[in-house]
GROMACS .gro file of C-alpha atoms in nm:
model
  512
    1TYR     CA    1   0.000   0.000   0.000
    2LEU     CA    2   0.117   0.347  -0.082
    3SER     CA    3  -0.019   0.608   0.157
    4CYS     CA    4  -0.096   0.929  -0.023
    5PHE     CA    5  -0.245   1.266   0.070
    6THR     CA    6  -0.302   1.164   0.432
    7SER     CA    7  -0.290   1.523   0.550
    8LEU     CA    8  -0.509   1.646   0.267
    9THR     CA    9  -0.832   1.515   0.417
   10ASN     CA   10  -0.817   1.680   0.759
   11GLN     CA   11  -0.668   1.357   0.896
   12ARG     CA   12  -1.007   1.192   0.879
   13HIS     CA   13  -0.913   0.928   0.624
   14VAL     CA   14  -0.610   0.741   0.497
   15ASN     CA   15  -0.610   0.674   0.124
   16ALA     CA   16  -0.414   0.377  -0.002
   17LEU     CA   17  -0.335   0.304  -0.365
   18THR     CA   18  -0.345  -0.059  -0.472
   19GLN     CA   19  -0.399  -0.210  -0.817
   20GLY     CA   20  -0.540   0.112  -0.952
   21GLU     CA   21  -0.801   0.160  -0.678
   22LEU     CA   22  -0.792   0.386  -0.377
   23VAL     CA   23  -0.912   0.207  -0.067
   24GLU     CA   24  -1.021   0.415   0.228
   25TYR     CA   25  -0.964   0.295   0.580
   26GLN     CA   26  -1.154   0.499   0.833
   27THR     CA   27  -0.915   0.576   1.115
   28CYS     CA   28  -1.028   0.656   1.465
   29HIS     CA   29  -0.921   0.995   1.594
   30ILE     CA   30  -1.001   1.134   1.934
   31PHE     CA   31  -1.175   1.438   1.786
   32LEU     CA   32  -1.436   1.237   1.591
   33ARG     CA   33  -1.771   1.084   1.684
   34ASP     CA   34  -1.815   1.199   2.044
   35GLY     CA   35  -1.441   1.184   2.098
   36ASP     CA   36  -1.398   0.808   2.051
   37GLY     CA   37  -1.375   0.788   1.671
   38ARG     CA   38  -1.601   0.482   1.648
   39LYS     CA   39  -1.872   0.404   1.393
   40VAL     CA   40  -2.168   0.201   1.515
   41LEU     CA   41  -2.353  -0.085   1.347
   42ARG     CA   42  -2.667   0.120   1.288
   43SER     CA   43  -2.497   0.384   1.073
   44SER     CA   44  -2.269   0.127   0.909
   45ILE     CA   45  -2.564  -0.078   0.781
   46ARG     CA   46  -2.726   0.235   0.641
   47GLU     CA   47  -2.407   0.334   0.459
   48PHE     CA   48  -2.339  -0.018   0.334
   49LEU     CA   49  -2.690  -0.064   0.192
   50CYS     CA   50  -2.728   0.286   0.047
   51SER     CA   51  -2.397   0.296  -0.137
   52GLU     CA   52  -2.491  -0.027  -0.313
   53ALA     CA   53  -2.848   0.092  -0.370
   54MET     CA   54  -2.724   0.411  -0.538
   55ALA     CA   55  -2.490   0.218  -0.765
   56ALA     CA   56  -2.778  -0.009  -0.870
   57LEU     CA   57  -2.991   0.298  -0.945
   58GLY     CA   58  -2.717   0.412  -1.183
   59ILE     CA   59  -2.607   0.704  -0.965
   60PRO     CA   60  -2.228   0.752  -0.922
   61SER     CA   61  -2.128   0.648  -0.572
   62THR     CA   62  -1.855   0.513  -0.352
   63ARG     CA   63  -1.906   0.139  -0.302
   64ALA     CA   64  -1.921  -0.084   0.004
   65ALA     CA   65  -1.685  -0.383  -0.002
   66SER     CA   66  -1.753  -0.520   0.344
   67LEU     CA   67  -1.907  -0.452   0.683
   68VAL     CA   68  -1.727  -0.599   0.986
   69THR     CA   69  -1.868  -0.590   1.339
   70SER     CA   70  -1.669  -0.553   1.659
   71ASP     CA   71  -1.709  -0.675   2.016
   72LEU     CA   72  -1.662  -0.315   2.130
   73TYR     CA   73  -1.964  -0.105   2.237
   74VAL     CA   74  -1.991   0.273   2.270
   75ASN     CA   75  -2.268   0.496   2.407
   76ARG     CA   76  -2.475   0.688   2.154
   77ASP     CA   77  -2.804   0.881   2.139
   78PRO     CA   78  -2.975   0.721   1.834
   79LEU     CA   79  -3.308   0.901   1.880
   80ASN     CA   80  -3.154   1.243   1.951
   81SER     CA   81  -3.355   1.240   2.274
   82GLY     CA   82  -3.077   1.286   2.528
   83ARG     CA   83  -3.088   0.917   2.622
   84ARG     CA   84  -2.763   0.736   2.545
   85VAL     CA   85  -2.754   0.362   2.491
   86PRO     CA   86  -2.469   0.117   2.417
   87GLU     CA   87  -2.428   0.033   2.048
   88ARG     CA   88  -2.200  -0.218   1.878
   89CYS     CA   89  -1.909  -0.075   1.677
   90SER     CA   90  -1.832  -0.173   1.319
   91VAL     CA   91  -1.618  -0.082   1.018
   92VAL     CA   92  -1.732  -0.032   0.658
   93LEU     CA   93  -1.467  -0.079   0.390
   94ARG     CA   94  -1.545   0.165   0.111
   95LEU     CA   95  -1.409   0.164  -0.244
   96ALA     CA   96  -1.367   0.447  -0.492
   97PRO     CA   97  -1.112   0.563  -0.748
   98SER     CA   98  -1.037   0.846  -0.504
   99PHE     CA   99  -1.172   0.994  -0.182
  100ILE     CA  100  -1.038   1.342  -0.256
  101ARG     CA  101  -1.304   1.603  -0.190
  102PHE     CA  102  -1.367   1.971  -0.257
  103GLY     CA  103  -1.261   2.025   0.103
  104SER     CA  104  -0.923   1.864   0.036
  105PHE     CA  105  -0.822   2.184  -0.145
  106GLU     CA  106  -0.944   2.410   0.135
  107ILE     CA  107  -0.659   2.316   0.369
  108PHE     CA  108  -0.440   2.558   0.169
  109GLN     CA  109  -0.672   2.852   0.237
  110GLY     CA  110  -0.529   3.155   0.417
  111ARG     CA  111  -0.680   3.315   0.725
  112ASP     CA  112  -1.049   3.399   0.694
  113ASP     CA  113  -1.125   3.762   0.783
  114PHE     CA  114  -1.455   3.674   0.948
  115SER     CA  115  -1.370   3.364   1.152
  116GLY     CA  116  -0.998   3.412   1.189
  117LEU     CA  117  -0.942   3.049   1.089
  118GLN     CA  118  -0.703   2.919   0.827
  119GLY     CA  119  -0.622   2.586   0.668
  120PRO     CA  120  -0.356   2.361   0.824
  121SER     CA  121  -0.143   2.401   0.509
  122ALA     CA  122  -0.222   2.767   0.444
  123GLY     CA  123  -0.003   2.926   0.181
  124ARG     CA  124   0.148   2.598   0.058
  125HIS     CA  125   0.062   2.667  -0.303
  126ASP     CA  126   0.335   2.424  -0.410
  127ILE     CA  127   0.150   2.132  -0.247
  128ARG     CA  128  -0.182   2.257  -0.383
  129ALA     CA  129  -0.032   2.251  -0.734
  130GLN     CA  130   0.092   1.894  -0.678
  131LEU     CA  131  -0.251   1.781  -0.562
  132LEU     CA  132  -0.421   1.947  -0.856
  133ASP     CA  133  -0.175   1.792  -1.101
  134TYR     CA  134  -0.231   1.450  -0.946
  135VAL     CA  135  -0.610   1.476  -0.968
  136ILE     CA  136  -0.613   1.595  -1.330
  137GLU     CA  137  -0.343   1.360  -1.458
  138THR     CA  138  -0.492   1.055  -1.284
  139PHE     CA  139  -0.868   1.106  -1.308
  140TYR     CA  140  -0.914   1.355  -1.593
  141PRO     CA  141  -0.660   1.232  -1.852
  142CYS     CA  142  -0.859   1.375  -2.145
  143VAL     CA  143  -0.835   1.723  -1.992
  144GLN     CA  144  -0.462   1.675  -1.936
  145GLN     CA  145  -0.402   1.559  -2.293
  146THR     CA  146  -0.619   1.823  -2.460
  147HIS     CA  147  -0.478   2.135  -2.294
  148GLY     CA  148  -0.112   2.233  -2.296
  149ASN     CA  149  -0.164   2.564  -2.122
  150ARG     CA  150  -0.192   2.519  -1.743
  151LYS     CA  151  -0.461   2.782  -1.685
  152GLU     CA  152  -0.671   2.646  -1.972
  153ARG     CA  153  -0.625   2.292  -1.841
  154ASN     CA  154  -0.734   2.393  -1.492
  155LEU     CA  155  -1.040   2.575  -1.623
  156ALA     CA  156  -1.140   2.273  -1.831
  157PHE     CA  157  -1.099   2.056  -1.522
  158PHE     CA  158  -1.317   2.290  -1.315
  159ARG     CA  159  -1.585   2.288  -1.586
  160GLU     CA  160  -1.582   1.907  -1.592
  161VAL     CA  161  -1.621   1.895  -1.212
  162MET     CA  162  -1.912   2.138  -1.246
  163VAL     CA  163  -2.082   1.921  -1.509
  164ARG     CA  164  -2.037   1.602  -1.305
  165THR     CA  165  -2.173   1.773  -0.995
  166ALA     CA  166  -2.473   1.914  -1.182
  167LYS     CA  167  -2.553   1.571  -1.323
  168LEU     CA  168  -2.512   1.403  -0.984
  169VAL     CA  169  -2.750   1.636  -0.801
  170ALA     CA  170  -3.001   1.607  -1.086
  171GLN     CA  171  -2.993   1.230  -1.041
  172TRP     CA  172  -3.043   1.271  -0.666
  173GLN     CA  173  -3.344   1.496  -0.718
  174CYS     CA  174  -3.503   1.257  -0.964
  175VAL     CA  175  -3.505   0.965  -0.718
  176GLY     CA  176  -3.599   1.179  -0.418
  177PHE     CA  177  -3.262   1.138  -0.247
  178CYS     CA  178  -3.149   1.388   0.015
  179HIS     CA  179  -2.786   1.383   0.131
  180GLY     CA  180  -2.825   1.549   0.469
  181VAL     CA  181  -2.479   1.703   0.523
  182LEU     CA  182  -2.377   1.850   0.190
  183ASN     CA  183  -2.069   2.047   0.295
  184THR     CA  184  -1.749   2.077   0.090
  185ASP     CA  185  -1.589   1.784   0.272
  186ASN     CA  186  -1.872   1.559   0.150
  187MET     CA  187  -1.841   1.658  -0.216
  188SER     CA  188  -1.632   1.425  -0.431
  189ILE     CA  189  -1.392   1.577  -0.680
  190LEU     CA  190  -1.503   1.298  -0.917
  191GLY     CA  191  -1.879   1.362  -0.890
  192LEU     CA  192  -1.954   1.060  -0.669
  193THR     CA  193  -2.208   1.035  -0.390
  194LEU     CA  194  -1.985   1.045  -0.085
  195ASP     CA  195  -2.036   0.990   0.291
  196TYR     CA  196  -2.375   0.840   0.375
  197GLY     CA  197  -2.458   0.997   0.708
  198PRO     CA  198  -2.810   1.128   0.775
  199PHE     CA  199  -2.936   1.062   0.421
  200GLY     CA  200  -3.296   0.991   0.332
  201PHE     CA  201  -3.519   0.902   0.038
  202MET     CA  202  -3.845   1.097   0.043
  203ASP     CA  203  -4.166   0.908   0.108
  204ARG     CA  204  -4.438   1.173   0.062
  205PHE     CA  205  -4.315   1.436  -0.182
  206ASP     CA  206  -4.219   1.757  -0.006
  207PRO     CA  207  -3.973   2.009  -0.156
  208ASP     CA  208  -3.888   2.118   0.199
  209PHE     CA  209  -3.800   1.762   0.304
  210VAL     CA  210  -3.508   1.755   0.549
  211CYS     CA  211  -3.361   1.412   0.623
  212ASN     CA  212  -3.126   1.526   0.901
  213ALA     CA  213  -3.309   1.596   1.229
  214SER     CA  214  -3.011   1.811   1.334
  215ASP     CA  215  -3.062   2.047   1.038
  216LYS     CA  216  -3.318   2.270   1.209
  217ARG     CA  217  -3.308   2.547   0.947
  218GLY     CA  218  -3.325   2.322   0.642
  219ARG     CA  219  -2.991   2.423   0.495
  220TYR     CA  220  -2.964   2.085   0.326
  221SER     CA  221  -3.330   2.035   0.235
  222TYR     CA  222  -3.428   1.849  -0.082
  223GLN     CA  223  -3.504   2.162  -0.285
  224ALA     CA  224  -3.187   2.336  -0.161
  225GLN     CA  225  -2.946   2.068  -0.286
  226PRO     CA  226  -2.877   2.216  -0.633
  227PHE     CA  227  -2.807   2.560  -0.482
  228VAL     CA  228  -2.583   2.411  -0.212
  229CYS     CA  229  -2.385   2.218  -0.474
  230ARG     CA  230  -2.329   2.538  -0.671
  231TRP     CA  231  -2.219   2.712  -0.349
  232ASN     CA  232  -1.971   2.431  -0.284
  233LEU     CA  233  -1.834   2.465  -0.636
  234ALA     CA  234  -1.777   2.835  -0.568
  235ARG     CA  235  -1.580   2.740  -0.256
  236LEU     CA  236  -1.372   2.498  -0.463
  237ALA     CA  237  -1.294   2.778  -0.710
  238GLU     CA  238  -1.185   2.998  -0.419
  239ALA     CA  239  -0.966   2.721  -0.281
  240LEU     CA  240  -0.795   2.673  -0.618
  241GLY     CA  241  -0.704   3.041  -0.600
  242SER     CA  242  -0.441   3.150  -0.853
  243GLU     CA  243  -0.474   2.819  -1.039
  244LEU     CA  244  -0.791   2.965  -1.196
  245GLU     CA  245  -0.874   3.301  -1.349
  246ALA     CA  246  -1.150   3.436  -1.125
  247ALA     CA  247  -1.362   3.577  -1.409
  248GLN     CA  248  -1.343   3.254  -1.607
  249ALA     CA  249  -1.428   3.042  -1.301
  250GLY     CA  250  -1.726   3.271  -1.240
  251ALA     CA  251  -1.844   3.213  -1.597
  252VAL     CA  252  -1.830   2.836  -1.542
  253LEU     CA  253  -2.031   2.875  -1.221
  254ASP     CA  254  -2.289   3.072  -1.417
  255GLU     CA  255  -2.336   2.765  -1.639
  256PHE     CA  256  -2.424   2.541  -1.344
  257THR     CA  257  -2.797   2.612  -1.315
  258LEU     CA  258  -2.868   2.565  -1.685
  259THR     CA  259  -2.654   2.250  -1.692
  260TYR     CA  260  -2.835   2.109  -1.390
  261GLU     CA  261  -3.179   2.195  -1.531
  262ALA     CA  262  -3.095   2.027  -1.863
  263PHE     CA  263  -2.990   1.704  -1.688
  264TYR     CA  264  -3.291   1.719  -1.455
  265LEU     CA  265  -3.548   1.773  -1.729
  266GLY     CA  266  -3.385   1.503  -1.942
  267ILE     CA  267  -3.426   1.247  -1.664
  268MET     CA  268  -3.778   1.366  -1.583
  269ARG     CA  269  -3.880   1.319  -1.946
  270LYS     CA  270  -3.767   0.958  -1.918
  271LYS     CA  271  -3.958   0.917  -1.592
  272LEU     CA  272  -4.270   1.028  -1.782
  273GLY     CA  273  -4.190   0.815  -2.089
  274LEU     CA  274  -4.140   1.118  -2.313
  275VAL     CA  275  -3.856   0.982  -2.522
  276ARG     CA  276  -3.931   1.077  -2.883
  277ARG     CA  277  -3.978   1.453  -2.863
  278GLU     CA  278  -3.878   1.748  -2.649
  279GLU     CA  279  -4.155   2.005  -2.609
  280LEU     CA  280  -4.145   2.345  -2.439
  281GLU     CA  281  -4.442   2.245  -2.223
  282ASP     CA  282  -4.251   1.954  -2.066
  283SER     CA  283  -4.094   2.162  -1.790
  284GLU     CA  284  -4.433   2.300  -1.685
  285LEU     CA  285  -4.586   1.951  -1.701
  286VAL     CA  286  -4.319   1.825  -1.457
  287SER     CA  287  -4.355   2.127  -1.228
  288ASP     CA  288  -4.732   2.089  -1.213
  289LEU     CA  289  -4.697   1.717  -1.140
  290LEU     CA  290  -4.465   1.784  -0.846
  291ARG     CA  291  -4.696   2.058  -0.717
  292LEU     CA  292  -4.988   1.815  -0.735
  293MET     CA  293  -4.787   1.545  -0.559
  294HIS     CA  294  -4.702   1.793  -0.284
  295ASN     CA  295  -5.061   1.914  -0.242
  296THR     CA  296  -5.200   1.559  -0.230
  297GLY     CA  297  -4.915   1.416  -0.023
  298ALA     CA  298  -4.836   1.156  -0.290
  299ASP     CA  299  -4.556   0.906  -0.238
  300PHE     CA  300  -4.268   1.013  -0.465
  301THR     CA  301  -4.126   0.674  -0.568
  302ASN     CA  302  -4.454   0.486  -0.604
  303THR     CA  303  -4.638   0.762  -0.789
  304PHE     CA  304  -4.376   0.780  -1.062
  305ARG     CA  305  -4.374   0.401  -1.090
  306LEU     CA  306  -4.753   0.400  -1.130
  307LEU     CA  307  -4.753   0.655  -1.412
  308SER     CA  308  -4.663   0.374  -1.652
  309ARG     CA  309  -5.016   0.243  -1.581
  310VAL     CA  310  -5.170   0.553  -1.740
  311PRO     CA  311  -5.315   0.424  -2.069
  312TRP     CA  312  -5.202   0.554  -2.405
  313PRO     CA  313  -5.455   0.804  -2.547
  314GLU     CA  314  -5.699   0.668  -2.801
  315GLU     CA  315  -5.945   0.859  -3.016
  316GLY     CA  316  -6.282   0.899  -2.848
  317ASP     CA  317  -6.152   0.823  -2.497
  318SER     CA  318  -6.347   0.947  -2.198
  319GLU     CA  319  -6.080   1.076  -1.961
  320GLY     CA  320  -6.261   0.991  -1.641
  321ALA     CA  321  -6.343   0.637  -1.748
  322THR     CA  322  -6.016   0.555  -1.928
  323ALA     CA  323  -5.768   0.709  -1.687
  324GLY     CA  324  -5.978   0.639  -1.378
  325PRO     CA  325  -5.820   0.303  -1.280
  326ALA     CA  326  -5.466   0.446  -1.295
  327VAL     CA  327  -5.574   0.753  -1.098
  328ASP     CA  328  -5.735   0.530  -0.834
  329LEU     CA  329  -5.402   0.351  -0.788
  330ILE     CA  330  -5.223   0.686  -0.750
  331LEU     CA  331  -5.482   0.804  -0.496
  332GLN     CA  332  -5.387   0.507  -0.278
  333GLN     CA  333  -5.039   0.664  -0.255
  334CYS     CA  334  -5.177   1.003  -0.144
  335ALA     CA  335  -5.201   1.125   0.214
  336SER     CA  336  -5.517   1.140   0.423
  337VAL     CA  337  -5.649   1.469   0.555
  338GLU     CA  338  -5.503   1.393   0.899
  339GLU     CA  339  -5.161   1.314   0.750
  340LEU     CA  340  -5.165   1.639   0.554
  341LYS     CA  341  -5.259   1.837   0.864
  342VAL     CA  342  -4.951   1.703   1.040
  343ALA     CA  343  -4.733   1.764   0.734
  344ASN     CA  344  -4.843   2.126   0.702
  345LYS     CA  345  -4.801   2.235   1.062
  346PRO     CA  346  -4.565   2.535   1.086
  347THR     CA  347  -4.213   2.430   1.181
  348MET     CA  348  -4.117   2.769   1.325
  349GLU     CA  349  -4.099   2.799   1.705
  350ASP     CA  350  -4.432   2.902   1.862
  351ARG     CA  351  -4.293   3.221   2.015
  352GLU     CA  352  -4.140   3.336   1.686
  353LEU     CA  353  -4.457   3.253   1.495
  354ALA     CA  354  -4.676   3.437   1.746
  355MET     CA  355  -4.457   3.746   1.712
  356ILE     CA  356  -4.495   3.746   1.332
  357LEU     CA  357  -4.873   3.702   1.350
  358SER     CA  358  -4.896   3.984   1.603
  359MET     CA  359  -4.691   4.203   1.369
  360ALA     CA  360  -4.948   4.141   1.094
  361GLN     CA  361  -5.207   4.326   1.305
  362THR     CA  362  -4.995   4.591   1.474
  363ASN     CA  363  -4.742   4.683   1.202
  364PRO     CA  364  -4.860   4.580   0.853
  365VAL     CA  365  -4.571   4.760   0.680
  366MET     CA  366  -4.307   4.572   0.879
  367PHE     CA  367  -4.502   4.250   0.837
  368GLY     CA  368  -4.503   4.296   0.460
  369MET     CA  369  -4.125   4.321   0.462
  370VAL     CA  370  -4.082   4.014   0.685
  371ALA     CA  371  -4.341   3.806   0.500
  372ASP     CA  372  -4.138   3.826   0.179
  373THR     CA  373  -3.839   3.650   0.333
  374PRO     CA  374  -3.815   3.282   0.228
  375GLY     CA  375  -3.837   3.137   0.579
  376VAL     CA  376  -4.146   3.336   0.684
  377SER     CA  377  -4.313   3.299   0.343
  378GLN     CA  378  -4.279   2.923   0.373
  379GLN     CA  379  -4.440   2.922   0.717
  380LEU     CA  380  -4.729   3.138   0.598
  381GLU     CA  381  -4.790   2.902   0.305
  382ARG     CA  382  -4.802   2.611   0.548
  383MET     CA  383  -5.055   2.796   0.764
  384GLY     CA  384  -5.269   2.868   0.459
  385ARG     CA  385  -5.274   2.503   0.355
  386LEU     CA  386  -5.342   2.395   0.713
  387LYS     CA  387  -5.638   2.634   0.740
  388GLY     CA  388  -5.791   2.484   0.428
  389LEU     CA  389  -5.738   2.130   0.557
  390LEU     CA  390  -5.904   2.210   0.889
  391GLU     CA  391  -6.215   2.307   0.694
  392THR     CA  392  -6.211   1.987   0.484
  393ASP     CA  393  -6.320   1.632   0.566
  394GLN     CA  394  -6.175   1.311   0.423
  395GLY     CA  395  -6.451   1.265   0.166
  396GLU     CA  396  -6.417   1.616   0.028
  397LEU     CA  397  -6.038   1.581   0.018
  398LYS     CA  398  -6.044   1.256  -0.180
  399GLU     CA  399  -6.295   1.397  -0.427
  400LYS     CA  400  -6.079   1.702  -0.488
  401GLN     CA  401  -5.762   1.492  -0.513
  402ARG     CA  402  -5.928   1.273  -0.774
  403GLU     CA  403  -6.042   1.573  -0.980
  404ASP     CA  404  -5.694   1.725  -0.968
  405TRP     CA  405  -5.525   1.402  -1.071
  406ILE     CA  406  -5.772   1.340  -1.356
  407ARG     CA  407  -5.699   1.691  -1.482
  408TRP     CA  408  -5.320   1.641  -1.479
  409VAL     CA  409  -5.338   1.290  -1.628
  410SER     CA  410  -5.548   1.430  -1.912
  411ARG     CA  411  -5.270   1.680  -1.992
  412TYR     CA  412  -5.013   1.403  -1.967
  413ARG     CA  413  -5.202   1.183  -2.212
  414ARG     CA  414  -5.231   1.470  -2.459
  415ARG     CA  415  -4.854   1.510  -2.435
  416LEU     CA  416  -4.807   1.136  -2.488
  417ALA     CA  417  -5.008   1.161  -2.809
  418MET     CA  418  -4.744   1.400  -2.945
  419GLU     CA  419  -4.480   1.126  -2.917
  420CYS     CA  420  -4.606   0.952  -3.229
  421ASP     CA  421  -4.576   1.153  -3.550
  422GLY     CA  422  -4.776   0.907  -3.758
  423THR     CA  423  -4.475   0.761  -3.941
  424THR     CA  424  -4.356   0.532  -3.662
  425ASP     CA  425  -4.514   0.203  -3.557
  426LEU     CA  426  -4.737   0.299  -3.261
  427SER     CA  427  -4.682  -0.035  -3.090
  428LEU     CA  428  -4.306   0.029  -3.088
  429VAL     CA  429  -4.356   0.377  -2.938
  430LYS     CA  430  -4.578   0.232  -2.663
  431LYS     CA  431  -4.329  -0.043  -2.590
  432GLU     CA  432  -4.040   0.202  -2.576
  433ARG     CA  433  -4.234   0.428  -2.340
  434LEU     CA  434  -4.298   0.149  -2.088
  435SER     CA  435  -3.942   0.017  -2.114
  436VAL     CA  436  -3.789   0.358  -2.046
  437MET     CA  437  -4.029   0.441  -1.762
  438ASN     CA  438  -3.983   0.110  -1.583
  439SER     CA  439  -3.605   0.131  -1.611
  440THR     CA  440  -3.597   0.491  -1.482
  441ASN     CA  441  -3.860   0.482  -1.206
  442PRO     CA  442  -3.743   0.238  -0.936
  443ARG     CA  443  -3.987   0.003  -0.772
  444VAL     CA  444  -3.797   0.021  -0.445
  445VAL     CA  445  -3.546   0.257  -0.280
  446LEU     CA  446  -3.379   0.239   0.061
  447ARG     CA  447  -3.643   0.411   0.269
  448ASN     CA  448  -3.555   0.473   0.632
  449TYR     CA  449  -3.795   0.212   0.765
  450ILE     CA  450  -3.649  -0.057   0.537
  451ALA     CA  451  -3.304   0.018   0.672
  452GLN     CA  452  -3.447   0.025   1.026
  453ASN     CA  453  -3.593  -0.324   0.989
  454SER     CA  454  -3.252  -0.450   0.880
  455ILE     CA  455  -3.077  -0.270   1.166
  456GLN     CA  456  -3.310  -0.406   1.433
  457ALA     CA  457  -3.256  -0.763   1.315
  458ALA     CA  458  -2.878  -0.718   1.285
  459GLU     CA  459  -2.850  -0.571   1.635
  460LYS     CA  460  -2.992  -0.903   1.756
  461GLY     CA  461  -2.729  -1.093   1.557
  462ASP     CA  462  -2.950  -1.175   1.256
  463PHE     CA  463  -2.806  -1.037   0.930
  464SER     CA  464  -3.048  -1.225   0.702
  465GLU     CA  465  -3.267  -0.916   0.651
  466VAL     CA  466  -2.961  -0.705   0.564
  467ASN     CA  467  -2.859  -0.958   0.299
  468ARG     CA  468  -3.215  -0.989   0.171
  469VAL     CA  469  -3.263  -0.612   0.145
  470LEU     CA  470  -2.928  -0.587  -0.032
  471ARG     CA  471  -3.047  -0.836  -0.297
  472VAL     CA  472  -3.365  -0.632  -0.346
  473LEU     CA  473  -3.176  -0.302  -0.372
  474GLU     CA  474  -2.939  -0.450  -0.629
  475ASN     CA  475  -3.242  -0.490  -0.860
  476PRO     CA  476  -3.447  -0.175  -0.789
  477TYR     CA  477  -3.637  -0.181  -1.119
  478SER     CA  478  -3.737  -0.548  -1.111
  479ASP     CA  479  -4.096  -0.667  -1.069
  480ALA     CA  480  -3.982  -1.023  -1.009
  481LEU     CA  481  -3.852  -0.991  -0.652
  482GLU     CA  482  -4.065  -1.056  -0.345
  483LEU     CA  483  -4.062  -0.743  -0.134
  484GLU     CA  484  -4.246  -0.850   0.181
  485PRO     CA  485  -4.027  -0.809   0.494
  486LEU     CA  486  -3.924  -1.124   0.676
  487ASP     CA  487  -4.125  -1.238   0.980
  488GLY     CA  488  -4.043  -1.014   1.272
  489ALA     CA  489  -3.914  -0.729   1.053
  490HIS     CA  490  -4.166  -0.479   1.183
  491ARG     CA  491  -4.244  -0.240   1.465
  492ASN     CA  492  -4.559  -0.203   1.673
  493GLY     CA  493  -4.718  -0.488   1.483
  494GLN     CA  494  -4.720  -0.291   1.157
  495THR     CA  495  -4.554  -0.413   0.840
  496ALA     CA  496  -4.554  -0.296   0.481
  497ALA     CA  497  -4.414  -0.444   0.163
  498TYR     CA  498  -4.106  -0.252   0.063
  499ASP     CA  499  -4.265  -0.126  -0.259
  500ARG     CA  500  -4.578   0.010  -0.091
  501LYS     CA  501  -4.667   0.323   0.100
  502PRO     CA  502  -4.466   0.316   0.426
  503PRO     CA  503  -4.633   0.226   0.757
  504ALA     CA  504  -4.725   0.504   1.000
  505TRP     CA  505  -4.432   0.433   1.234
  506ALA     CA  506  -4.187   0.514   0.954
  507GLN     CA  507  -4.260   0.886   1.000
  508ARG     CA  508  -4.125   0.873   1.355
  509ILE     CA  509  -3.775   0.750   1.266
  510CYS     CA  510  -3.516   1.010   1.365
  511ILE     CA  511  -3.191   1.035   1.169
  512THR     CA  512  -2.915   1.274   1.281
   0.00000   0.00000   0.00000
């Protein structure tokens, strides 16, 4: 083994080069994980399963080679409740071409004027140049070969990192994946999904979904991920310093949003089976679908999977009668009025919320200024939706949900009709649509409760559910696998097949 760049990762990891692969061994330092540097079985199982699940979904990721348990126990607070319990330690062996991150370049940063902090290798531009050369020569050989000028080479490298990052976050968004701690030290220089801590796949679609219970302000929410990735790219450009021309790096950053949106819409078209044509209305069709899913509390994964059941439009169809069966299946994935009431409760502290509502009556001008801020605007929207739900019963809600879904499905079927231009065999177009949709919309993802079932069994010494879930996750698009949990893989007497709407207890799982 050849140790390399040990100091370049804040002494959190040792990278070893062997037979062309970098293997990361997670070392235990006294300043990590409550001061003992240990990783517990619970988080190790989640990382092991999710890294393999992401790879099977076709999303770039580090891989899990093995999970080894220890006889050592440490005290942790798994529910973030202040109650510490002993948990078994373990080690996950992870594989990747490299574990170099955006943050690896930040150790060369000089003293920050605001915080007064500086990187441990501040000012060592010679080492920064060596690291940059190594990364480009080893992992971006086409960039190295194409550009003789150093500044041009570095800019091309930065653009390629931007493109890979934009594509990665688009793929995350399209499967409802939320990273949880998306700082620069968790961003791979190769565009891989890196460090599976408090991650989560959305159940009910919610753009404000936060998978990390410690993230009280939603910095790393689902809808914020593209913006956070762009912010991290800007920090990488700063860390590269004189290796990049600032104006040119800024121009590359300006390309990020359009690049991301192009990747995102391209995947979304596949999720809807729109593979023959690209229409201007497609973006609005996707946006309206997501808004409808949010308003009806529809399950993200299952709803997209069910859209392949929407029948192809035929002349003389009655929308209600033809699309009705598919809509009824989708409605089974939507939330009840009680579930939506809980989902739309304001998340702001009561005292802060009361102050804002009081301001609305006593100082309308000041309230108008405050209400336009994103955080307050979001809370007011929640209150508006909650007020409407409090005035609605379950029957009225289901009737409205059905009308709204029939309306959107009608638009979707009209768009499907545009896929066939009259010169192509219609049966081939229909077949292609279903093939693309069912290979883009997974039947199963690693929801928190699925991981929790595996963890509970493993903590009792039974790893059969871990192995079984792994086999399922390795074939996420297959309809052939049995997805019922094993006997005993449940909580409070409630079970659910892993491709169905999650049980009620799943909402109470706390991940930090």
